Amino acid sequence: GEALLFAAIVVPILNIFVVQSYAIPTSSMEGSMLVGDKLFVSKLHYGPRIPNTPLALPFMHNTIPFIGGRSFSELIKLPYWRLPSFTSIKNNDVVVFNYPDDYKRALPVDKRENYIKRCLGIPGDSLQVIQKQVYINGEMVHKPEHLQWLYLVTTNGTNFSSKQLKEMEINIDEYRARNRQKTSSTQRRMFLDEGKVEKIRQFKNVISVEPIIAQANIADNCYPKQSAEFAWNKDNYGPIYLPKKGDKIRLNRKNYLLYEKNIRIYENNPSLAWKENKAILDGKVLKDYEFQMDYYWMMGDNRDNSLDSRMWGMVPEDHVVGKPIFVWMSNCKDCGFPGIRWGRCMRTVSSLVE
């Protein structure tokens, strides 16, 4: 009885306010963090959040396993409030946060899906991507050792064996999916970091290895998607300014498109609209807007295979969950029995993502 009481009450409280286990579900951080990594995420570093929806079943995020349906009730909804923190988010920190675009599913902030990315821009920064390189306030940012991009690998016609792919720690499922529909018998698309690029260039059947870079001034599916005024793509993006709490910005047509989601959705101004070349809020002209929260820019280390801020915009401070600090287990279905990456177990996250 005591054990059950501890599990039902104490553990959920620890998860909310101190530390929580989290598993990497996708390859968006691949190179630094791998699918199957299981992390401890500290809530204390950036300050624990008071839950928006305190009426919830323990050990469940937003759905009831096997049964379906929501695992929480919105009978009680609390405003955003965060306890004091030990530190603030720095440039290049790896951060766990709630997926901002889950507002489309009418989920409260604390029940939106958990994502993990690298914070490249903090409040007050101006960010730009030029030919894949990220610049903050005009300076090129530090590139993590295992940062990956998509490369076009040209061979003499022979394919890579599963053994070769495993030796280079290539995600075999991603490789096969990316090359399922071949347009050429001599070309393969592969996600590689600089170390893997040098290794694969030594293969006798490899002729060339070149990064695939989108042409500048040709828009793709990047934020803000509804605008033809921004010819931005994932490899050539911005510049964009990240507001900090207290910033007062004079609104015009162009920056309205960038900040409309922040003001209307994240800061709860549902009546905001653009009419007759003016921003209108609650029936009145809004010339200037003062931001109520800090905003961050998150991107995956597997840059060409990451759903991140380039697609859905900025991350508000109330979406920040915590700082991953420790990998306690790493499962791998391609590693053979017992399917564990022993070299990644019991490692600090900082040792893996620098």
PDB file of N, CA and C in Angstrom, residues 194-273:
ATOM      1  N   GLU A 194      30.072  15.908 -40.774  1.00  0.00           N
ATOM      2  CA  GLU A 194      31.348  16.116 -41.463  1.00  0.00           C
ATOM      3  C   GLU A 194      32.267  14.906 -41.341  1.00  0.00           C
ATOM      4  N   GLY A 195      32.238  14.230 -40.197  1.00  0.00           N
ATOM      5  CA  GLY A 195      33.067  13.036 -40.026  1.00  0.00           C
ATOM      6  C   GLY A 195      32.660  11.918 -40.968  1.00  0.00           C
ATOM      7  N   LYS A 196      31.342  11.711 -41.113  1.00  0.00           N
ATOM      8  CA  LYS A 196      30.847  10.671 -42.015  1.00  0.00           C
ATOM      9  C   LYS A 196      31.130  11.020 -43.468  1.00  0.00           C
ATOM     10  N   VAL A 197      31.090  12.323 -43.788  1.00  0.00           N
ATOM     11  CA  VAL A 197      31.408  12.750 -45.157  1.00  0.00           C
ATOM     12  C   VAL A 197      32.838  12.344 -45.510  1.00  0.00           C
ATOM     13  N   GLU A 198      33.770  12.582 -44.589  1.00  0.00           N
ATOM     14  CA  GLU A 198      35.166  12.225 -44.856  1.00  0.00           C
ATOM     15  C   GLU A 198      35.339  10.714 -44.984  1.00  0.00           C
ATOM     16  N   LYS A 199      34.619   9.946 -44.173  1.00  0.00           N
ATOM     17  CA  LYS A 199      34.718   8.484 -44.256  1.00  0.00           C
ATOM     18  C   LYS A 199      34.182   7.962 -45.581  1.00  0.00           C
ATOM     19  N   ILE A 200      33.018   8.469 -45.978  1.00  0.00           N
ATOM     20  CA  ILE A 200      32.379   7.913 -47.169  1.00  0.00           C
ATOM     21  C   ILE A 200      33.137   8.315 -48.436  1.00  0.00           C
ATOM     22  N   ARG A 201      33.847   9.426 -48.384  1.00  0.00           N
ATOM     23  CA  ARG A 201      34.653   9.827 -49.544  1.00  0.00           C
ATOM     24  C   ARG A 201      35.816   8.871 -49.780  1.00  0.00           C
ATOM     25  N   GLN A 202      36.180   8.085 -48.764  1.00  0.00           N
ATOM     26  CA  GLN A 202      37.270   7.121 -48.912  1.00  0.00           C
ATOM     27  C   GLN A 202      36.816   5.818 -49.566  1.00  0.00           C
ATOM     28  N   PHE A 203      35.497   5.610 -49.680  1.00  0.00           N
ATOM     29  CA  PHE A 203      35.001   4.382 -50.301  1.00  0.00           C
ATOM     30  C   PHE A 203      35.377   4.372 -51.780  1.00  0.00           C
ATOM     31  N   LYS A 204      35.814   3.213 -52.254  1.00  0.00           N
ATOM     32  CA  LYS A 204      36.271   3.111 -53.644  1.00  0.00           C
ATOM     33  C   LYS A 204      35.166   3.352 -54.662  1.00  0.00           C
ATOM     34  N   ASN A 205      33.911   3.048 -54.279  1.00  0.00           N
ATOM     35  CA  ASN A 205      32.819   3.203 -55.239  1.00  0.00           C
ATOM     36  C   ASN A 205      32.211   4.610 -55.224  1.00  0.00           C
ATOM     37  N   VAL A 206      32.719   5.512 -54.366  1.00  0.00           N
ATOM     38  CA  VAL A 206      32.156   6.859 -54.248  1.00  0.00           C
ATOM     39  C   VAL A 206      32.923   7.835 -55.135  1.00  0.00           C
ATOM     40  N   ILE A 207      32.167   8.557 -55.955  1.00  0.00           N
ATOM     41  CA  ILE A 207      32.760   9.537 -56.865  1.00  0.00           C
ATOM     42  C   ILE A 207      32.723  10.941 -56.268  1.00  0.00           C
ATOM     43  N   SER A 208      31.580  11.330 -55.664  1.00  0.00           N
ATOM     44  CA  SER A 208      31.472  12.664 -55.073  1.00  0.00           C
ATOM     45  C   SER A 208      30.441  12.667 -53.952  1.00  0.00           C
ATOM     46  N   VAL A 209      30.599  13.617 -53.022  1.00  0.00           N
ATOM     47  CA  VAL A 209      29.656  13.815 -51.918  1.00  0.00           C
ATOM     48  C   VAL A 209      29.427  15.316 -51.794  1.00  0.00           C
ATOM     49  N   GLU A 210      28.206  15.771 -52.106  1.00  0.00           N
ATOM     50  CA  GLU A 210      27.920  17.196 -52.122  1.00  0.00           C
ATOM     51  C   GLU A 210      26.640  17.494 -51.334  1.00  0.00           C
ATOM     52  N   PRO A 211      26.634  18.577 -50.533  1.00  0.00           N
ATOM     53  CA  PRO A 211      25.413  18.939 -49.804  1.00  0.00           C
ATOM     54  C   PRO A 211      24.315  19.394 -50.761  1.00  0.00           C
ATOM     55  N   ILE A 212      23.080  19.088 -50.426  1.00  0.00           N
ATOM     56  CA  ILE A 212      21.929  19.524 -51.215  1.00  0.00           C
ATOM     57  C   ILE A 212      21.418  20.820 -50.593  1.00  0.00           C
ATOM     58  N   ILE A 213      21.543  21.924 -51.328  1.00  0.00           N
ATOM     59  CA  ILE A 213      21.196  23.239 -50.812  1.00  0.00           C
ATOM     60  C   ILE A 213      20.102  23.854 -51.665  1.00  0.00           C
ATOM     61  N   ALA A 214      19.020  24.292 -51.025  1.00  0.00           N
ATOM     62  CA  ALA A 214      17.932  24.939 -51.743  1.00  0.00           C
ATOM     63  C   ALA A 214      18.392  26.306 -52.251  1.00  0.00           C
ATOM     64  N   GLN A 215      17.911  26.678 -53.417  1.00  0.00           N
ATOM     65  CA  GLN A 215      18.286  27.956 -54.003  1.00  0.00           C
ATOM     66  C   GLN A 215      17.654  29.113 -53.227  1.00  0.00           C
ATOM     67  N   ALA A 216      18.431  30.176 -53.014  1.00  0.00           N
ATOM     68  CA  ALA A 216      17.917  31.337 -52.289  1.00  0.00           C
ATOM     69  C   ALA A 216      16.797  32.010 -53.069  1.00  0.00           C
ATOM     70  N   ASN A 217      15.903  32.677 -52.326  1.00  0.00           N
ATOM     71  CA  ASN A 217      14.787  33.450 -52.883  1.00  0.00           C
ATOM     72  C   ASN A 217      13.732  32.590 -53.578  1.00  0.00           C
ATOM     73  N   ILE A 218      13.714  31.300 -53.240  1.00  0.00           N
ATOM     74  CA  ILE A 218      12.642  30.422 -53.706  1.00  0.00           C
ATOM     75  C   ILE A 218      11.980  29.839 -52.465  1.00  0.00           C
ATOM     76  N   ALA A 219      10.725  30.199 -52.233  1.00  0.00           N
ATOM     77  CA  ALA A 219      10.029  29.818 -51.010  1.00  0.00           C
ATOM     78  C   ALA A 219       9.640  28.348 -51.022  1.00  0.00           C
ATOM     79  N   ASP A 220       9.703  27.720 -49.840  1.00  0.00           N
ATOM     80  CA  ASP A 220       9.129  26.392 -49.681  1.00  0.00           C
ATOM     81  C   ASP A 220       8.141  26.455 -48.507  1.00  0.00           C
ATOM     82  N   ASN A 221       7.928  25.372 -47.822  1.00  0.00           N
ATOM     83  CA  ASN A 221       6.873  25.295 -46.817  1.00  0.00           C
ATOM     84  C   ASN A 221       7.328  25.834 -45.461  1.00  0.00           C
ATOM     85  N   CYS A 222       7.904  27.035 -45.471  1.00  0.00           N
ATOM     86  CA  CYS A 222       8.432  27.618 -44.240  1.00  0.00           C
ATOM     87  C   CYS A 222       7.492  28.678 -43.673  1.00  0.00           C
ATOM     88  N   TYR A 223       7.674  28.959 -42.391  1.00  0.00           N
ATOM     89  CA  TYR A 223       6.873  29.965 -41.696  1.00  0.00           C
ATOM     90  C   TYR A 223       7.315  31.364 -42.110  1.00  0.00           C
ATOM     91  N   PRO A 224       6.395  32.336 -42.319  1.00  0.00           N
ATOM     92  CA  PRO A 224       4.939  32.191 -42.301  1.00  0.00           C
ATOM     93  C   PRO A 224       4.408  31.687 -43.636  1.00  0.00           C
ATOM     94  N   LYS A 225       3.755  30.526 -43.615  1.00  0.00           N
ATOM     95  CA  LYS A 225       3.386  29.837 -44.841  1.00  0.00           C
ATOM     96  C   LYS A 225       2.388  30.614 -45.698  1.00  0.00           C
ATOM     97  N   GLN A 226       1.545  31.427 -45.071  1.00  0.00           N
ATOM     98  CA  GLN A 226       0.483  32.072 -45.809  1.00  0.00           C
ATOM     99  C   GLN A 226       0.957  33.279 -46.608  1.00  0.00           C
ATOM    100  N   SER A 227       2.224  33.626 -46.507  1.00  0.00           N
ATOM    101  CA  SER A 227       2.706  34.863 -47.098  1.00  0.00           C
ATOM    102  C   SER A 227       3.594  34.626 -48.305  1.00  0.00           C
ATOM    103  N   ALA A 228       3.299  35.377 -49.372  1.00  0.00           N
ATOM    104  CA  ALA A 228       4.163  35.353 -50.548  1.00  0.00           C
ATOM    105  C   ALA A 228       5.243  36.419 -50.449  1.00  0.00           C
ATOM    106  N   GLU A 229       5.236  37.196 -49.354  1.00  0.00           N
ATOM    107  CA  GLU A 229       6.191  38.286 -49.191  1.00  0.00           C
ATOM    108  C   GLU A 229       7.551  37.811 -48.694  1.00  0.00           C
ATOM    109  N   PHE A 230       7.612  36.569 -48.205  1.00  0.00           N
ATOM    110  CA  PHE A 230       8.856  36.039 -47.670  1.00  0.00           C
ATOM    111  C   PHE A 230       9.308  34.863 -48.525  1.00  0.00           C
ATOM    112  N   ALA A 231      10.308  35.098 -49.376  1.00  0.00           N
ATOM    113  CA  ALA A 231      10.830  34.028 -50.238  1.00  0.00           C
ATOM    114  C   ALA A 231      11.887  33.254 -49.463  1.00  0.00           C
ATOM    115  N   TRP A 232      11.449  32.584 -48.388  1.00  0.00           N
ATOM    116  CA  TRP A 232      12.350  31.876 -47.491  1.00  0.00           C
ATOM    117  C   TRP A 232      12.191  30.374 -47.650  1.00  0.00           C
ATOM    118  N   ASN A 233      13.292  29.663 -47.444  1.00  0.00           N
ATOM    119  CA  ASN A 233      13.246  28.197 -47.414  1.00  0.00           C
ATOM    120  C   ASN A 233      14.146  27.717 -46.280  1.00  0.00           C
ATOM    121  N   LYS A 234      14.208  26.405 -46.070  1.00  0.00           N
ATOM    122  CA  LYS A 234      14.919  25.862 -44.913  1.00  0.00           C
ATOM    123  C   LYS A 234      16.417  26.145 -44.936  1.00  0.00           C
ATOM    124  N   ASP A 235      16.978  26.387 -46.117  1.00  0.00           N
ATOM    125  CA  ASP A 235      18.419  26.642 -46.233  1.00  0.00           C
ATOM    126  C   ASP A 235      18.757  28.125 -46.325  1.00  0.00           C
ATOM    127  N   ASN A 236      17.773  28.945 -46.613  1.00  0.00           N
ATOM    128  CA  ASN A 236      17.957  30.397 -46.716  1.00  0.00           C
ATOM    129  C   ASN A 236      16.735  31.061 -46.085  1.00  0.00           C
ATOM    130  N   TYR A 237      16.892  31.467 -44.820  1.00  0.00           N
ATOM    131  CA  TYR A 237      15.742  31.893 -44.029  1.00  0.00           C
ATOM    132  C   TYR A 237      16.074  33.180 -43.269  1.00  0.00           C
ATOM    133  N   GLY A 238      15.093  34.062 -43.197  1.00  0.00           N
ATOM    134  CA  GLY A 238      15.240  35.266 -42.405  1.00  0.00           C
ATOM    135  C   GLY A 238      15.872  36.415 -43.178  1.00  0.00           C
ATOM    136  N   PRO A 239      16.258  37.493 -42.438  1.00  0.00           N
ATOM    137  CA  PRO A 239      16.395  37.558 -40.979  1.00  0.00           C
ATOM    138  C   PRO A 239      15.058  37.694 -40.264  1.00  0.00           C
ATOM    139  N   ILE A 240      15.042  37.215 -39.011  1.00  0.00           N
ATOM    140  CA  ILE A 240      13.855  37.302 -38.174  1.00  0.00           C
ATOM    141  C   ILE A 240      14.285  37.653 -36.751  1.00  0.00           C
ATOM    142  N   TYR A 241      13.565  38.591 -36.146  1.00  0.00           N
ATOM    143  CA  TYR A 241      13.869  39.024 -34.782  1.00  0.00           C
ATOM    144  C   TYR A 241      13.005  38.254 -33.785  1.00  0.00           C
ATOM    145  N   LEU A 242      13.620  37.779 -32.690  1.00  0.00           N
ATOM    146  CA  LEU A 242      12.913  37.028 -31.660  1.00  0.00           C
ATOM    147  C   LEU A 242      12.586  37.957 -30.497  1.00  0.00           C
ATOM    148  N   PRO A 243      11.307  38.251 -30.277  1.00  0.00           N
ATOM    149  CA  PRO A 243      10.945  39.226 -29.238  1.00  0.00           C
ATOM    150  C   PRO A 243      11.273  38.718 -27.841  1.00  0.00           C
ATOM    151  N   LYS A 244      11.605  39.647 -26.969  1.00  0.00           N
ATOM    152  CA  LYS A 244      11.751  39.352 -25.543  1.00  0.00           C
ATOM    153  C   LYS A 244      10.647  40.073 -24.782  1.00  0.00           C
ATOM    154  N   LYS A 245      10.343  39.567 -23.617  1.00  0.00           N
ATOM    155  CA  LYS A 245       9.277  40.144 -22.808  1.00  0.00           C
ATOM    156  C   LYS A 245       9.525  41.637 -22.591  1.00  0.00           C
ATOM    157  N   GLY A 246       8.503  42.442 -22.880  1.00  0.00           N
ATOM    158  CA  GLY A 246       8.625  43.881 -22.733  1.00  0.00           C
ATOM    159  C   GLY A 246       8.975  44.612 -24.005  1.00  0.00           C
ATOM    160  N   ASP A 247       9.400  43.886 -25.050  1.00  0.00           N
ATOM    161  CA  ASP A 247       9.663  44.522 -26.344  1.00  0.00           C
ATOM    162  C   ASP A 247       8.390  45.156 -26.887  1.00  0.00           C
ATOM    163  N   LYS A 248       8.508  46.367 -27.379  1.00  0.00           N
ATOM    164  CA  LYS A 248       7.379  47.054 -27.988  1.00  0.00           C
ATOM    165  C   LYS A 248       7.695  47.267 -29.459  1.00  0.00           C
ATOM    166  N   ILE A 249       6.883  46.677 -30.331  1.00  0.00           N
ATOM    167  CA  ILE A 249       7.169  46.694 -31.761  1.00  0.00           C
ATOM    168  C   ILE A 249       6.049  47.418 -32.508  1.00  0.00           C
ATOM    169  N   ARG A 250       6.441  48.342 -33.372  1.00  0.00           N
ATOM    170  CA  ARG A 250       5.487  49.031 -34.241  1.00  0.00           C
ATOM    171  C   ARG A 250       5.087  48.068 -35.366  1.00  0.00           C
ATOM    172  N   LEU A 251       3.800  47.794 -35.472  1.00  0.00           N
ATOM    173  CA  LEU A 251       3.321  46.794 -36.415  1.00  0.00           C
ATOM    174  C   LEU A 251       3.133  47.385 -37.800  1.00  0.00           C
ATOM    175  N   ASN A 252       3.643  46.665 -38.801  1.00  0.00           N
ATOM    176  CA  ASN A 252       3.348  46.957 -40.201  1.00  0.00           C
ATOM    177  C   ASN A 252       2.954  45.654 -40.870  1.00  0.00           C
ATOM    178  N   ARG A 253       2.627  45.721 -42.142  1.00  0.00           N
ATOM    179  CA  ARG A 253       2.116  44.528 -42.821  1.00  0.00           C
ATOM    180  C   ARG A 253       3.113  43.378 -42.768  1.00  0.00           C
ATOM    181  N   LYS A 254       4.398  43.667 -42.931  1.00  0.00           N
ATOM    182  CA  LYS A 254       5.382  42.596 -43.023  1.00  0.00           C
ATOM    183  C   LYS A 254       5.618  41.935 -41.674  1.00  0.00           C
ATOM    184  N   ASN A 255       5.864  42.733 -40.621  1.00  0.00           N
ATOM    185  CA  ASN A 255       6.137  42.073 -39.341  1.00  0.00           C
ATOM    186  C   ASN A 255       4.863  41.530 -38.689  1.00  0.00           C
ATOM    187  N   TYR A 256       3.692  42.053 -39.103  1.00  0.00           N
ATOM    188  CA  TYR A 256       2.438  41.468 -38.624  1.00  0.00           C
ATOM    189  C   TYR A 256       2.351  39.998 -39.016  1.00  0.00           C
ATOM    190  N   LEU A 257       2.784  39.680 -40.229  1.00  0.00           N
ATOM    191  CA  LEU A 257       2.745  38.290 -40.688  1.00  0.00           C
ATOM    192  C   LEU A 257       3.673  37.408 -39.859  1.00  0.00           C
ATOM    193  N   LEU A 258       4.781  37.970 -39.368  1.00  0.00           N
ATOM    194  CA  LEU A 258       5.728  37.202 -38.566  1.00  0.00           C
ATOM    195  C   LEU A 258       5.238  36.995 -37.130  1.00  0.00           C
ATOM    196  N   TYR A 259       4.557  37.996 -36.575  1.00  0.00           N
ATOM    197  CA  TYR A 259       4.222  37.972 -35.150  1.00  0.00           C
ATOM    198  C   TYR A 259       2.740  37.747 -34.870  1.00  0.00           C
ATOM    199  N   GLU A 260       1.940  37.595 -35.914  1.00  0.00           N
ATOM    200  CA  GLU A 260       0.494  37.420 -35.720  1.00  0.00           C
ATOM    201  C   GLU A 260       0.182  36.200 -34.857  1.00  0.00           C
ATOM    202  N   LYS A 261       0.857  35.067 -35.093  1.00  0.00           N
ATOM    203  CA  LYS A 261       0.616  33.870 -34.292  1.00  0.00           C
ATOM    204  C   LYS A 261       1.011  34.102 -32.834  1.00  0.00           C
ATOM    205  N   ASN A 262       2.140  34.780 -32.622  1.00  0.00           N
ATOM    206  CA  ASN A 262       2.575  35.059 -31.253  1.00  0.00           C
ATOM    207  C   ASN A 262       1.521  35.859 -30.493  1.00  0.00           C
ATOM    208  N   ILE A 263       1.022  36.912 -31.142  1.00  0.00           N
ATOM    209  CA  ILE A 263       0.098  37.824 -30.467  1.00  0.00           C
ATOM    210  C   ILE A 263      -1.285  37.194 -30.315  1.00  0.00           C
ATOM    211  N   ARG A 264      -1.786  36.606 -31.381  1.00  0.00           N
ATOM    212  CA  ARG A 264      -3.167  36.116 -31.376  1.00  0.00           C
ATOM    213  C   ARG A 264      -3.315  34.808 -30.615  1.00  0.00           C
ATOM    214  N   ILE A 265      -2.397  33.847 -30.853  1.00  0.00           N
ATOM    215  CA  ILE A 265      -2.527  32.507 -30.269  1.00  0.00           C
ATOM    216  C   ILE A 265      -1.821  32.423 -28.921  1.00  0.00           C
ATOM    217  N   TYR A 266      -0.518  32.657 -28.907  1.00  0.00           N
ATOM    218  CA  TYR A 266       0.266  32.409 -27.708  1.00  0.00           C
ATOM    219  C   TYR A 266      -0.021  33.413 -26.587  1.00  0.00           C
ATOM    220  N   GLU A 267      -0.351  34.667 -26.977  1.00  0.00           N
ATOM    221  CA  GLU A 267      -0.619  35.681 -25.958  1.00  0.00           C
ATOM    222  C   GLU A 267      -2.111  35.988 -25.838  1.00  0.00           C
ATOM    223  N   ASN A 268      -2.920  35.112 -26.435  1.00  0.00           N
ATOM    224  CA  ASN A 268      -4.368  35.079 -26.204  1.00  0.00           C
ATOM    225  C   ASN A 268      -5.068  36.394 -26.557  1.00  0.00           C
ATOM    226  N   ASN A 269      -4.922  36.774 -27.822  1.00  0.00           N
ATOM    227  CA  ASN A 269      -5.664  37.920 -28.354  1.00  0.00           C
ATOM    228  C   ASN A 269      -6.438  37.459 -29.583  1.00  0.00           C
ATOM    229  N   PRO A 270      -7.504  36.655 -29.377  1.00  0.00           N
ATOM    230  CA  PRO A 270      -8.180  35.997 -30.506  1.00  0.00           C
ATOM    231  C   PRO A 270      -8.835  36.935 -31.501  1.00  0.00           C
ATOM    232  N   SER A 271      -9.102  38.178 -31.116  1.00  0.00           N
ATOM    233  CA  SER A 271      -9.781  39.097 -32.047  1.00  0.00           C
ATOM    234  C   SER A 271      -8.813  39.796 -32.993  1.00  0.00           C
ATOM    235  N   LEU A 272      -7.512  39.573 -32.834  1.00  0.00           N
ATOM    236  CA  LEU A 272      -6.527  40.254 -33.675  1.00  0.00           C
ATOM    237  C   LEU A 272      -6.778  39.956 -35.154  1.00  0.00           C
ATOM    238  N   ALA A 273      -6.743  41.003 -35.971  1.00  0.00           N
ATOM    239  CA  ALA A 273      -6.952  40.849 -37.416  1.00  0.00           C
ATOM    240  C   ALA A 273      -6.255  41.999 -38.136  1.00  0.00           C
TER     241      ALA A 273
END
